[in-house]
Coordinates of C-alpha atoms in Angstrom, one line a residue:
Chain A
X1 CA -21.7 -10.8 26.0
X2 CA -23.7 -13.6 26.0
X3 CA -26.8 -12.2 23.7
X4 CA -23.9 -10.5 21.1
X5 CA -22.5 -14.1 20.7
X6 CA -26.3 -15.2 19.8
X7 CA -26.0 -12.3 17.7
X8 CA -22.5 -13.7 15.6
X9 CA -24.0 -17.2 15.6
X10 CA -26.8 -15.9 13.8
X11 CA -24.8 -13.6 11.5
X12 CA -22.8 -16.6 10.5
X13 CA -25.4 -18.8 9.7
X14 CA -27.3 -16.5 7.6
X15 CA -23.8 -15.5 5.6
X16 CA -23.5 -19.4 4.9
X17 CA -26.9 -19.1 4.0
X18 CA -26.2 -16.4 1.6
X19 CA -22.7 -17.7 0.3
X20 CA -25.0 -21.5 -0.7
X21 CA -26.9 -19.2 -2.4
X22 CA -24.7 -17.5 -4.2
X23 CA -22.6 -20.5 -4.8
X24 CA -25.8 -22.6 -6.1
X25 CA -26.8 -19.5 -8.7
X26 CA -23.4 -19.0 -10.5
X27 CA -23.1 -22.5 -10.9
X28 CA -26.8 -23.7 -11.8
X29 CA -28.9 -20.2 -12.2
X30 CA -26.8 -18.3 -14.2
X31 CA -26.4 -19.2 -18.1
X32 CA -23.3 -20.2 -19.7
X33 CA -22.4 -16.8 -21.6
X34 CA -22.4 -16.9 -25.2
X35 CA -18.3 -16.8 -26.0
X36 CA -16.5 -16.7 -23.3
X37 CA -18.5 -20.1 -22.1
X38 CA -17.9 -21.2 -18.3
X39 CA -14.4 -19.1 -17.4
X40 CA -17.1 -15.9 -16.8
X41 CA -19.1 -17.4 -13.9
X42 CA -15.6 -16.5 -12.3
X43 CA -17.0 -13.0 -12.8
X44 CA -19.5 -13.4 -10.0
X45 CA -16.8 -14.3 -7.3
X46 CA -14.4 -12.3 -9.1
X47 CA -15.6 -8.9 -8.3
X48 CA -17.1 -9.4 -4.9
X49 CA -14.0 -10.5 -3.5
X50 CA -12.4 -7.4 -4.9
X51 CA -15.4 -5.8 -3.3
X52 CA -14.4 -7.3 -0.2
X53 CA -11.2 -6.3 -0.1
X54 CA -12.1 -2.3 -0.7
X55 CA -14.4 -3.0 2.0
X56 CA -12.1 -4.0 4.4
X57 CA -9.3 -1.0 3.4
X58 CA -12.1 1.5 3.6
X59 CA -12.6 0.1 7.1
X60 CA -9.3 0.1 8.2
X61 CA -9.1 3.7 7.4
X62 CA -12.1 4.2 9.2
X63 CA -10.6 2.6 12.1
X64 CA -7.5 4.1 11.9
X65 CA -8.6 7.7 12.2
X66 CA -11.4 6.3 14.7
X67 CA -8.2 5.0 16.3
X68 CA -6.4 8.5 16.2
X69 CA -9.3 10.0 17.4
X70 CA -10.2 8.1 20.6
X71 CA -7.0 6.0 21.5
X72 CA -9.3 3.1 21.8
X73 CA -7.5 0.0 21.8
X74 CA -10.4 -1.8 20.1
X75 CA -10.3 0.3 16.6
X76 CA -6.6 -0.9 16.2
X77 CA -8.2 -4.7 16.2
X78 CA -10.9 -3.4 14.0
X79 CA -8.0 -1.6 11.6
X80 CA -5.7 -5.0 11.6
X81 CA -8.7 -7.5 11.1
X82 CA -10.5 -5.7 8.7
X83 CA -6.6 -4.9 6.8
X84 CA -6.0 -9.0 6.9
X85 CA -9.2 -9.5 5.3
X86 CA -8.7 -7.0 2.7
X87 CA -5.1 -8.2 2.0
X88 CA -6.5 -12.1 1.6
X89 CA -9.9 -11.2 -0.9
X90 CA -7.9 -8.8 -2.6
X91 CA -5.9 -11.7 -3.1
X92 CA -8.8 -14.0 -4.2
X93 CA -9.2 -10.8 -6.7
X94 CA -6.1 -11.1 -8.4
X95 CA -5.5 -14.5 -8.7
X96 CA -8.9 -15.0 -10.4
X97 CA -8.7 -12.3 -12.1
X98 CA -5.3 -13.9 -13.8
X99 CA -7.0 -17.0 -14.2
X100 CA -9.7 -15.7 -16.4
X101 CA -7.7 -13.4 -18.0
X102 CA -5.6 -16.5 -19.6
X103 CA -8.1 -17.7 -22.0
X104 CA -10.0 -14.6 -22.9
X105 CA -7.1 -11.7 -23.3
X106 CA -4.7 -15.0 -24.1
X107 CA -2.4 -14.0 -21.2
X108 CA -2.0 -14.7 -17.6
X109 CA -0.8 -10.9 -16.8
X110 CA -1.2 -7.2 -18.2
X111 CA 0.0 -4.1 -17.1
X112 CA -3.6 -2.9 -16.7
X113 CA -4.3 0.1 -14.2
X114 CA -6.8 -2.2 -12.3
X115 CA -4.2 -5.0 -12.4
X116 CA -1.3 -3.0 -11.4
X117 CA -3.1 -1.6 -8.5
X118 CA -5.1 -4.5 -7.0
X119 CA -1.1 -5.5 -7.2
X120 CA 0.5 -2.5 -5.4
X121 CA -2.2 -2.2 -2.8
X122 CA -1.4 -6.0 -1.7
X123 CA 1.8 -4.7 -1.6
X124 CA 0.7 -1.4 0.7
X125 CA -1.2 -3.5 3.2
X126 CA 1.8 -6.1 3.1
X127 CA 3.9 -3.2 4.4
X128 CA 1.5 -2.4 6.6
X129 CA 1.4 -6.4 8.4
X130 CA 5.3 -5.7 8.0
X131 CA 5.4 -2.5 9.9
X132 CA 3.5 -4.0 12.8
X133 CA 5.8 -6.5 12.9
X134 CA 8.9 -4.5 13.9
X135 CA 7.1 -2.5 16.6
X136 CA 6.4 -4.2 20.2
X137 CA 4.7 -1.5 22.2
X138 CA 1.3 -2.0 21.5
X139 CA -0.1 1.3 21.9
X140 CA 2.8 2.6 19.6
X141 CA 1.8 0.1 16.9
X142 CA -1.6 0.8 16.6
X143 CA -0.8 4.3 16.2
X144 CA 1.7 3.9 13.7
X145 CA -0.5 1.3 11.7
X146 CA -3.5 3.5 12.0
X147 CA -0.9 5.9 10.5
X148 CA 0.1 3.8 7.6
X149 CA -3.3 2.8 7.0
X150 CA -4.6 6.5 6.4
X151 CA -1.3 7.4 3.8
X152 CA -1.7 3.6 2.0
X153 CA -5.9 4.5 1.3
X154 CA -4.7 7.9 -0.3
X155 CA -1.9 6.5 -2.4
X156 CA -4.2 3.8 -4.3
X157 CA -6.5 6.5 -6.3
X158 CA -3.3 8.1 -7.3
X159 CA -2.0 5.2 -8.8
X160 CA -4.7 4.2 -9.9
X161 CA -4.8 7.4 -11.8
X162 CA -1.6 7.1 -12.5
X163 CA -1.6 4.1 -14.7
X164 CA -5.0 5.2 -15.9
X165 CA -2.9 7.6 -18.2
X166 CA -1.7 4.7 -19.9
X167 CA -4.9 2.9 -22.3
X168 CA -6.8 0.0 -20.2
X169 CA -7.7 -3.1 -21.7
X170 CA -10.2 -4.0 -18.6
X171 CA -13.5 -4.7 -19.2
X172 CA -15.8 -2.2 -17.4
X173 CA -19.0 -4.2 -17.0
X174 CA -21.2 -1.8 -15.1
X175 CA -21.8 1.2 -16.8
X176 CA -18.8 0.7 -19.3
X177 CA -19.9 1.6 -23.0
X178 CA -17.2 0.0 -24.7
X179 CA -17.9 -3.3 -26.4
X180 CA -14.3 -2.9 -28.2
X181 CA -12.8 -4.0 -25.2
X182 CA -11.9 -7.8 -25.7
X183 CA -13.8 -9.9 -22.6
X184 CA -16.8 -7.5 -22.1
X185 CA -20.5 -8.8 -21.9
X186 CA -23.8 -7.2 -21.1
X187 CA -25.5 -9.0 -18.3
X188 CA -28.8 -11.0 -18.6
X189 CA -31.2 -10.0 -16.1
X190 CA -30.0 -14.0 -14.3
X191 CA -26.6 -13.0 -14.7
X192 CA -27.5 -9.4 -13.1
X193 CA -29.0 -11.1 -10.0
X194 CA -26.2 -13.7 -9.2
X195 CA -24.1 -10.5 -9.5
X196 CA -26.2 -8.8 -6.7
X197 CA -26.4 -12.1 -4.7
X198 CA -22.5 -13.0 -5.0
X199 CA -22.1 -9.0 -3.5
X200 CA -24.8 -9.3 -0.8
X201 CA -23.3 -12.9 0.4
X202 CA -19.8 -11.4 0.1
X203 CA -20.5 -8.7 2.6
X204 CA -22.2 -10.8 4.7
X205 CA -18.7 -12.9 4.7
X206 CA -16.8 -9.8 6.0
X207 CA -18.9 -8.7 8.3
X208 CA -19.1 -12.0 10.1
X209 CA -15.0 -12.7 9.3
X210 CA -14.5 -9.3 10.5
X211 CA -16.4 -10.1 13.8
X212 CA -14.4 -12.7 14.4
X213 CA -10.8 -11.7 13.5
X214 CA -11.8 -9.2 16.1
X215 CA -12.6 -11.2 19.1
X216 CA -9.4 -13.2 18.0
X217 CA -7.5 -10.0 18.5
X218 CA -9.7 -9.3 21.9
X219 CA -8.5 -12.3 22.9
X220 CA -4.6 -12.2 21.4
X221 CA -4.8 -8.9 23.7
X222 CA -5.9 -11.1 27.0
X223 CA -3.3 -13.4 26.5
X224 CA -0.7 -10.5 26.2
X225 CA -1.9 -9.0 29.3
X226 CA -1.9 -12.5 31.3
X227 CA 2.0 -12.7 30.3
X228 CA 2.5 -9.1 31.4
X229 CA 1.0 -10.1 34.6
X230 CA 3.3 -12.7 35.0
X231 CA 6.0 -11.7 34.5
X232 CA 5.9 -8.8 37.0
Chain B
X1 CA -24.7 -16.0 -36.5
X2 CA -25.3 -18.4 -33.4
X3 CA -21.2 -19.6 -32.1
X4 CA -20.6 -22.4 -29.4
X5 CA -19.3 -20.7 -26.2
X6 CA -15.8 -21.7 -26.0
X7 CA -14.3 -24.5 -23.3
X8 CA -13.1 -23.2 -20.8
X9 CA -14.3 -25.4 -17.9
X10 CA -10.8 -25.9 -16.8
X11 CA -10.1 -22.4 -15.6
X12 CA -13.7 -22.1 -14.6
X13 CA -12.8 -25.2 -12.0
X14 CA -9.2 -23.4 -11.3
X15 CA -10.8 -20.6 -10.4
X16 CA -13.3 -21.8 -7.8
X17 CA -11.0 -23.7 -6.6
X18 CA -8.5 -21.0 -5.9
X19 CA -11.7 -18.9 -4.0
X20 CA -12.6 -21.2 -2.2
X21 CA -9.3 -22.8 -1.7
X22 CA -8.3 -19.8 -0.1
X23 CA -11.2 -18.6 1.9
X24 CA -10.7 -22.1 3.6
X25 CA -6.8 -21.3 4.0
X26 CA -7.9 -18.2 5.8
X27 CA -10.8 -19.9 8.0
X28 CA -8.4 -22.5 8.9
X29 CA -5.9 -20.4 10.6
X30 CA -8.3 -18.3 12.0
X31 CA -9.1 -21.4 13.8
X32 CA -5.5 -22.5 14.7
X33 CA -4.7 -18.9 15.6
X34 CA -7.7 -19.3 18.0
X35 CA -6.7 -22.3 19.6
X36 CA -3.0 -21.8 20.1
X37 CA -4.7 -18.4 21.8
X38 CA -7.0 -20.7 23.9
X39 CA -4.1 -23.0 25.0
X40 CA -1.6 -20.1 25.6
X41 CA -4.1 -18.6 27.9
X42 CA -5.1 -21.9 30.0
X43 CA -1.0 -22.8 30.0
X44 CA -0.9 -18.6 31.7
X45 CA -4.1 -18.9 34.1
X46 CA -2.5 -21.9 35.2
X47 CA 0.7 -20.5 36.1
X48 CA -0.9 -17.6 37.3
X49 CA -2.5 -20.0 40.3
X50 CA 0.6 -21.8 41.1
X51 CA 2.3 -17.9 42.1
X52 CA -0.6 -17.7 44.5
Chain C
X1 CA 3.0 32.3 11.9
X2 CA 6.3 33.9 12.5
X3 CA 7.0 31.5 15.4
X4 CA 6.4 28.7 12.9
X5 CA 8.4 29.9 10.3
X6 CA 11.6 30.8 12.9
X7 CA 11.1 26.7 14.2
X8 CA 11.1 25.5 11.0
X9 CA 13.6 27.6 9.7
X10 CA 15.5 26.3 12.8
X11 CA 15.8 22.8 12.2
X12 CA 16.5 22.9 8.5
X13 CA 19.4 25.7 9.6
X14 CA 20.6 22.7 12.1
X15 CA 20.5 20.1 9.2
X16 CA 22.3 21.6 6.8
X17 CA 24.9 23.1 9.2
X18 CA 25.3 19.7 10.6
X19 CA 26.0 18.4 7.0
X20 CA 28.0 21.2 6.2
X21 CA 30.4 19.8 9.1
X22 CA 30.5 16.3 8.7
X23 CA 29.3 15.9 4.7
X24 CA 28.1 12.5 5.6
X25 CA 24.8 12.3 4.5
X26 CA 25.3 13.9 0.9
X27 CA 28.4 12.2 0.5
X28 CA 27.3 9.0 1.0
X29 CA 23.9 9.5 -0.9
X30 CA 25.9 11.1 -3.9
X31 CA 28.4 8.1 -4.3
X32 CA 25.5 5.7 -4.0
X33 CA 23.6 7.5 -6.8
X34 CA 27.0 7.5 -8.9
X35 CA 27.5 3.6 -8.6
X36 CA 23.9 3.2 -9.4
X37 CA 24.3 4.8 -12.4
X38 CA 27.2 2.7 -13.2
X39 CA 25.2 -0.5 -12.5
X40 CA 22.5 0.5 -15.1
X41 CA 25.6 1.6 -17.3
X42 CA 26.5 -2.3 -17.6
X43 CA 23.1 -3.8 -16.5
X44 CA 21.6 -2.1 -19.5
X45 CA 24.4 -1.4 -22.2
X46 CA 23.3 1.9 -22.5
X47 CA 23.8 3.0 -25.9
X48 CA 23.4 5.4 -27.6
X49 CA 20.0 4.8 -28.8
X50 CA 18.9 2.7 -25.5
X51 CA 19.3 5.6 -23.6
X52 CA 16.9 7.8 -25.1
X53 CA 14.3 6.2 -23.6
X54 CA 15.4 4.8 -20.6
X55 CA 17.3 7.9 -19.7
X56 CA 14.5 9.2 -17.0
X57 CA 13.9 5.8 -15.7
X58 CA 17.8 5.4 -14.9
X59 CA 17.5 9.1 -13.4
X60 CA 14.8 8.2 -11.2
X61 CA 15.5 5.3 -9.9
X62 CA 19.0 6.8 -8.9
X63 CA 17.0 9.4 -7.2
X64 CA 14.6 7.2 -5.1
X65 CA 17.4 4.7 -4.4
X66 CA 19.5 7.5 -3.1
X67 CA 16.7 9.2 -1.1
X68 CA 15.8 6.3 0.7
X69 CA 19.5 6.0 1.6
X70 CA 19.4 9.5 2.9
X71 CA 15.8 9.8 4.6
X72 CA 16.9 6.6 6.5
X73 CA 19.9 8.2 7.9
X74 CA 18.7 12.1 8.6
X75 CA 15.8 10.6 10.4
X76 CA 18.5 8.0 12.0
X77 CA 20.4 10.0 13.5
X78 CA 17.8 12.1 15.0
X79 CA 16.8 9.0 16.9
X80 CA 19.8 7.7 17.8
X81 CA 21.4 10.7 19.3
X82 CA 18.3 11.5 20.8
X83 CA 17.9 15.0 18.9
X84 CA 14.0 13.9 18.5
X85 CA 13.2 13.6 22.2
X86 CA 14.9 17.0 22.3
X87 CA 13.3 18.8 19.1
X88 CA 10.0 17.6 20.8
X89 CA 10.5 19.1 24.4
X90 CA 11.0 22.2 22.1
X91 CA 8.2 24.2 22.9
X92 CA 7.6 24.6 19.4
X93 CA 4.7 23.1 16.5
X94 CA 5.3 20.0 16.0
X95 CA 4.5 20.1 12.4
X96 CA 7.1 23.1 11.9
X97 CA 9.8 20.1 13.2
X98 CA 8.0 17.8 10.2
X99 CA 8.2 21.1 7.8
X100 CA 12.0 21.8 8.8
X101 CA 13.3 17.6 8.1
X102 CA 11.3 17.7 4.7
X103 CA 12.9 20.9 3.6
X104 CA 16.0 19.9 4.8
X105 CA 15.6 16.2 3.0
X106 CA 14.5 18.0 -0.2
X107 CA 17.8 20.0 0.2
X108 CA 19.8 17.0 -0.2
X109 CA 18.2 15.3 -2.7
X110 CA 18.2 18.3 -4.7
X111 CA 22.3 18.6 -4.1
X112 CA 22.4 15.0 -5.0
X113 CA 20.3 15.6 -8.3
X114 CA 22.3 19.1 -9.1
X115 CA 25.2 16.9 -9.3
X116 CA 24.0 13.8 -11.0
X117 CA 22.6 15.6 -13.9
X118 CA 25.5 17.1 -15.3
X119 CA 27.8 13.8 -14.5
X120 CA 25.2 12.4 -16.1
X121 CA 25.4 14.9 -19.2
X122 CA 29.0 14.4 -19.5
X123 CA 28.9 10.7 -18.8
X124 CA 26.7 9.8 -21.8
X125 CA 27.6 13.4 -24.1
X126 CA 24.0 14.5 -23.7
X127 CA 22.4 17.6 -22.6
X128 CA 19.9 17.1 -19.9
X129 CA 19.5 21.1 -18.9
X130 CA 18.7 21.9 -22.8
X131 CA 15.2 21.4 -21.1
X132 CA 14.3 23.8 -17.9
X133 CA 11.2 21.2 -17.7
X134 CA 13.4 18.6 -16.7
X135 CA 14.2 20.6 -13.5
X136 CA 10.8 21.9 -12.7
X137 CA 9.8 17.9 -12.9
X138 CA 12.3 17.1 -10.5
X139 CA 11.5 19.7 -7.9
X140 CA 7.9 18.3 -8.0
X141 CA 8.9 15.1 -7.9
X142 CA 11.6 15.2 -5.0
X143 CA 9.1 17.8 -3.0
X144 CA 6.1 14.7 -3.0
X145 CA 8.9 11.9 -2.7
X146 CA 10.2 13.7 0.6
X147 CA 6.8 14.5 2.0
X148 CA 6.1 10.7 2.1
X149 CA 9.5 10.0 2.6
X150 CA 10.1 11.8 6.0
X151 CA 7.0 10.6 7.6
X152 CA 7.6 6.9 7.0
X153 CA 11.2 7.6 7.7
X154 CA 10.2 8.9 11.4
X155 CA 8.1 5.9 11.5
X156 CA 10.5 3.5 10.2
X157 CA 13.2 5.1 12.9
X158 CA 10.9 4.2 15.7
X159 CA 11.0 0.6 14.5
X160 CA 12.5 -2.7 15.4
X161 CA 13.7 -3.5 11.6
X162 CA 14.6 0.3 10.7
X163 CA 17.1 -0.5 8.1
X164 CA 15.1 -2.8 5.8
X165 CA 11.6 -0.9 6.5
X166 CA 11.9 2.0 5.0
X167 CA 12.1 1.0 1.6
X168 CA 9.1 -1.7 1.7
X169 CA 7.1 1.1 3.5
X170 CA 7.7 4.0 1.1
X171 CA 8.0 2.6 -2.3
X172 CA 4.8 1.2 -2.9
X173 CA 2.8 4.8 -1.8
X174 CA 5.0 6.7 -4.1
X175 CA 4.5 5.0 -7.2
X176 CA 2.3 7.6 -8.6
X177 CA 5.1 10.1 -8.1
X178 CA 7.7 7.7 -9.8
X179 CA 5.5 6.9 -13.1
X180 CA 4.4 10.6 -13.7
X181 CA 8.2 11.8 -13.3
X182 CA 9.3 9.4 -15.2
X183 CA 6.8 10.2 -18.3
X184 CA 7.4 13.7 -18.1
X185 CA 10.8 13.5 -17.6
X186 CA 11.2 11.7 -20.9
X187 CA 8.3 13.9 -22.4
X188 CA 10.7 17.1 -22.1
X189 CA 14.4 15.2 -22.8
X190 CA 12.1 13.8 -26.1
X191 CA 10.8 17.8 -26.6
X192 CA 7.2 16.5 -26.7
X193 CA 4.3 19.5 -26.7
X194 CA 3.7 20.3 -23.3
X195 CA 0.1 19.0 -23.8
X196 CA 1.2 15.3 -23.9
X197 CA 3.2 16.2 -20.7
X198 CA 0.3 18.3 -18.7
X199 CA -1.3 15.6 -17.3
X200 CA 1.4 14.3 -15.7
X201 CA 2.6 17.6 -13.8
X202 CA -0.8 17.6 -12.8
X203 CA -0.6 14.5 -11.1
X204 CA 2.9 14.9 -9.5
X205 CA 1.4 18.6 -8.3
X206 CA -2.0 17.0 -7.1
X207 CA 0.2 14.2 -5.6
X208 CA 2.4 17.0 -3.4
X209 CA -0.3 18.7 -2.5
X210 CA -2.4 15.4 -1.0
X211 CA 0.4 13.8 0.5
X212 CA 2.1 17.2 1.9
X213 CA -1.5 17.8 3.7
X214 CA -1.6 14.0 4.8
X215 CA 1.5 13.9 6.0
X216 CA 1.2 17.7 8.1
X217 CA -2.0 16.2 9.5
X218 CA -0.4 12.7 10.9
X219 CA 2.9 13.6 11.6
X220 CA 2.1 14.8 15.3
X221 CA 1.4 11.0 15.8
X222 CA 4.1 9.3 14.6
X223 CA 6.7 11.5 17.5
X224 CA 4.3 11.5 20.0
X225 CA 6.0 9.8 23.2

């Protein structure tokens, strides 16, 4: 217990590290790109919190058919942590997303299949926080979230796909070949790198937010047992 | 064929502010969540004693 | 196999026999969809050249409202007169008890849609059978809804705040079902060539098929007790 804790500390100081890193090279490193001007550094930040917030559904599917699997109390904490996580950089995600889309498509809001999804799958894992919610037997709502975790991560390719059918207007930076689309760039080779620094410090910041949302939970879990206890 | 990027420092700021703005939201009440936890669990071992 | 087949058969011979005696669930479904047509009717002044396009939408939405109504209450019912706890003693597959409520929920939404459509027809002096696509987009689109549907519904069931989960749980997964049968819905009523309409049967049949699996697969975990 004691060495793992050394083992968190550590992780934590290096993702603070990381995120100064990051932080220093999209606002000194990277140039100022040639129209858009400053709103793109949002870019950076932009995409690795979406990243962070696929990161932590893919995990919570993980978990929930680790969960299914083993009956192991500890994968439902990893599925809820790693589903709050998600739910608040998927946040981050929008929001920015909105903000930069206001001066460079002239609009705070479009019915874009990224958009729309990033949009519905807050909504999925908002269910999901809502689902736990109405159940008190733990062991029941672990299975049922692990449940609703495993049928939300299939739904979000399909509606993804589904609004695809409709024409995007989203910039697809890496590896898109369509300069038409209004707000698209190539990177610099400095804008490239802040890019892979803002995803490595990003993952870092789960990782060590996961870790801890879990021993929260290991510890919501003590308390409940204390009470149990108690009362009997 | 050289243009002046346009100005758009404001959102640039809004949107930093909203990322970290948030990321501090969430740290925050991971802390609070912890604490109340902490308390809740003193307030119980304590009880716990007084039963014995 | 057999075995399977007979269990499943079983419990969507007991839901419709129980509906055919008390016409609750259908009746109650089927008024709901009428008045939410009636809403939209004033909500949307649909005219006569309003409706051409928002004909499917107004369909659908009827459907989805109305299935939610129903799921909740087949599923309901099961819990609260403790016909789940006995279905599960049954010494039978569990997913053949999952199989049998789906069926038997695609039954009713199927009645329900059987009798909006020609309302509906009358209603607004159209023709919405002039297409047989139009009915082949439904039965995809009511077999995926219901797949989903029952699952969460035995979830929701299990739940402390049944009555308002459902709804929250199961519409955002089923989007992809709503906005293809929506499209090709008004792709057929507009006569469009099939190949503007393809991809989205694809995606409703692609969407019955994961979701149908997904839901076979899980479902021994959500009745487990």
């Amino acid at each position: 217990m004691k060495a793992r804790s050394r083992v968190l500390l550590g992780l934590d100081v290096v993702t603070l590290l990381v995120m100064a890193a990051a932080t220093y090279m999209v606002f000194i490193y990277a140039p100022v790109e040639r129209t858009m001007g400053l709103v793109q550094k949002v870019f950076y930040f932009h995409v690795a919190a979406g990243w962070t917030g696929m990161l932590g559904f893919l995990a919570a599917v993980v978990a929930g058919i680790a969960y299914l699997a083993t009956r192991k109390s500890s994968w439902d904490l990893v599925g809820l942590g790693a589903i709050e996580i998600g739910l608040v950089f998927a946040l981050i995600n929008i929001i920015t997303g909105s903000i930069w889309a206001r001066p460079i498509w002239n609009t705070w809001w479009t019915w874009d299949p990224r958009l729309t999804t990033a949009t519905i799958m807050e909504l999925v894992y908002a269910a999901y926080l809502m689902l736990r919610q109405g159940i008190e037997d733990p062991e029941r709502r672990a299975r049922f979230g692990a449940v609703y975790a495993i049928v939300g991560f299939i739904s979000v390719p399909l509606t993804f796909f589904s609004i695809r059918i409709y024409r995007t207007i989203h910039p697809v930076v890496i590896g898109g070949g369509d300069p038409t689309v209004s707000g698209s760039f190539s990177m610099t080779p400095a804008m490239g790198a802040t890019f892979g620094v803002a995803l490595v410090a990003f993952s870092f910041l789960f990782a060590s937010l996961l870790w801890h949302r879990i021993r929260l939970g290991q510890l919501g879990a003590q308390v409940e047992q204390l009470k149990l206890k108690l009362m009997h | 064929m050289e243009t002046t990027p346009a100005n758009t420092l404001g959102y640039f700021i809004a949107g930093y502010t909203v990322i970290f703005g948030t990321m501090l939201v969430y740290l925050v009440s991971l802390v609070v969540r912890h604490r109340n936890l902490m308390q809740e669990k003193r307030m119980l071992e304590d009880l716990e004693k007084e039963k014995k | 196999m057999s075995a399977f087949l007979r269990a499943m058969g079983a419990v969507v011979w007991k839901d419709l026999a129980a509906e055919l005696r008390s016409r609750e669930l259908i009746s109650s479904m089927l008024v709901f969809a009428l008045l939410v047509i009636l809403i939209f009717n004033f909500a949307l002044e649909l005219d006569a050249s309003a409706r051409a396009n928002v004909t499917s939408g107004v369909l659908w939405v009827t459907f989805v409202f109305a299935g939610t109504l129903g799921l909740n209450r087949s599923l309901a019912i099961e819990k609260d007169r403790g016909c789940l706890d006995g279905l599960l003693l049954a010494p039978v597959d569990r997913t053949a008890i999952y199989f049998g409520k789906a069926a038997a929920n695609l039954v009713f939404i199927l009645v329900v849609a059987a009798i909006v459509l020609p309302v509906y027809s009358v209603l607004y002096n159209t023709n919405l059978f002039a297409q047989p696509g139009v009915l082949l987009v439904i039965l995809l689109g009511a077999e995926g809804y219901t797949a989903v549907g029952t699952l969460l519904a035995t979830m929701a069931v299990q739940t402390r705040t049944r009555d308002i989960l459902l709804p929250i749980l199961l519409f955002p997964v089923v989007i992809p079902v709503l906005v293809a049968a929506v499209k090709a819905t008004s792709g057929y009523l507009q006569a469009l060539p099939l190949d503007e309409i393809r991809p989205w049967l694809n995606l409703l049949v692609t969407y019955d098929l994961v979701f149908t699996a997904a839901a076979f697969m899980v479902f021994e975990y959500v009745v487990e007790e």
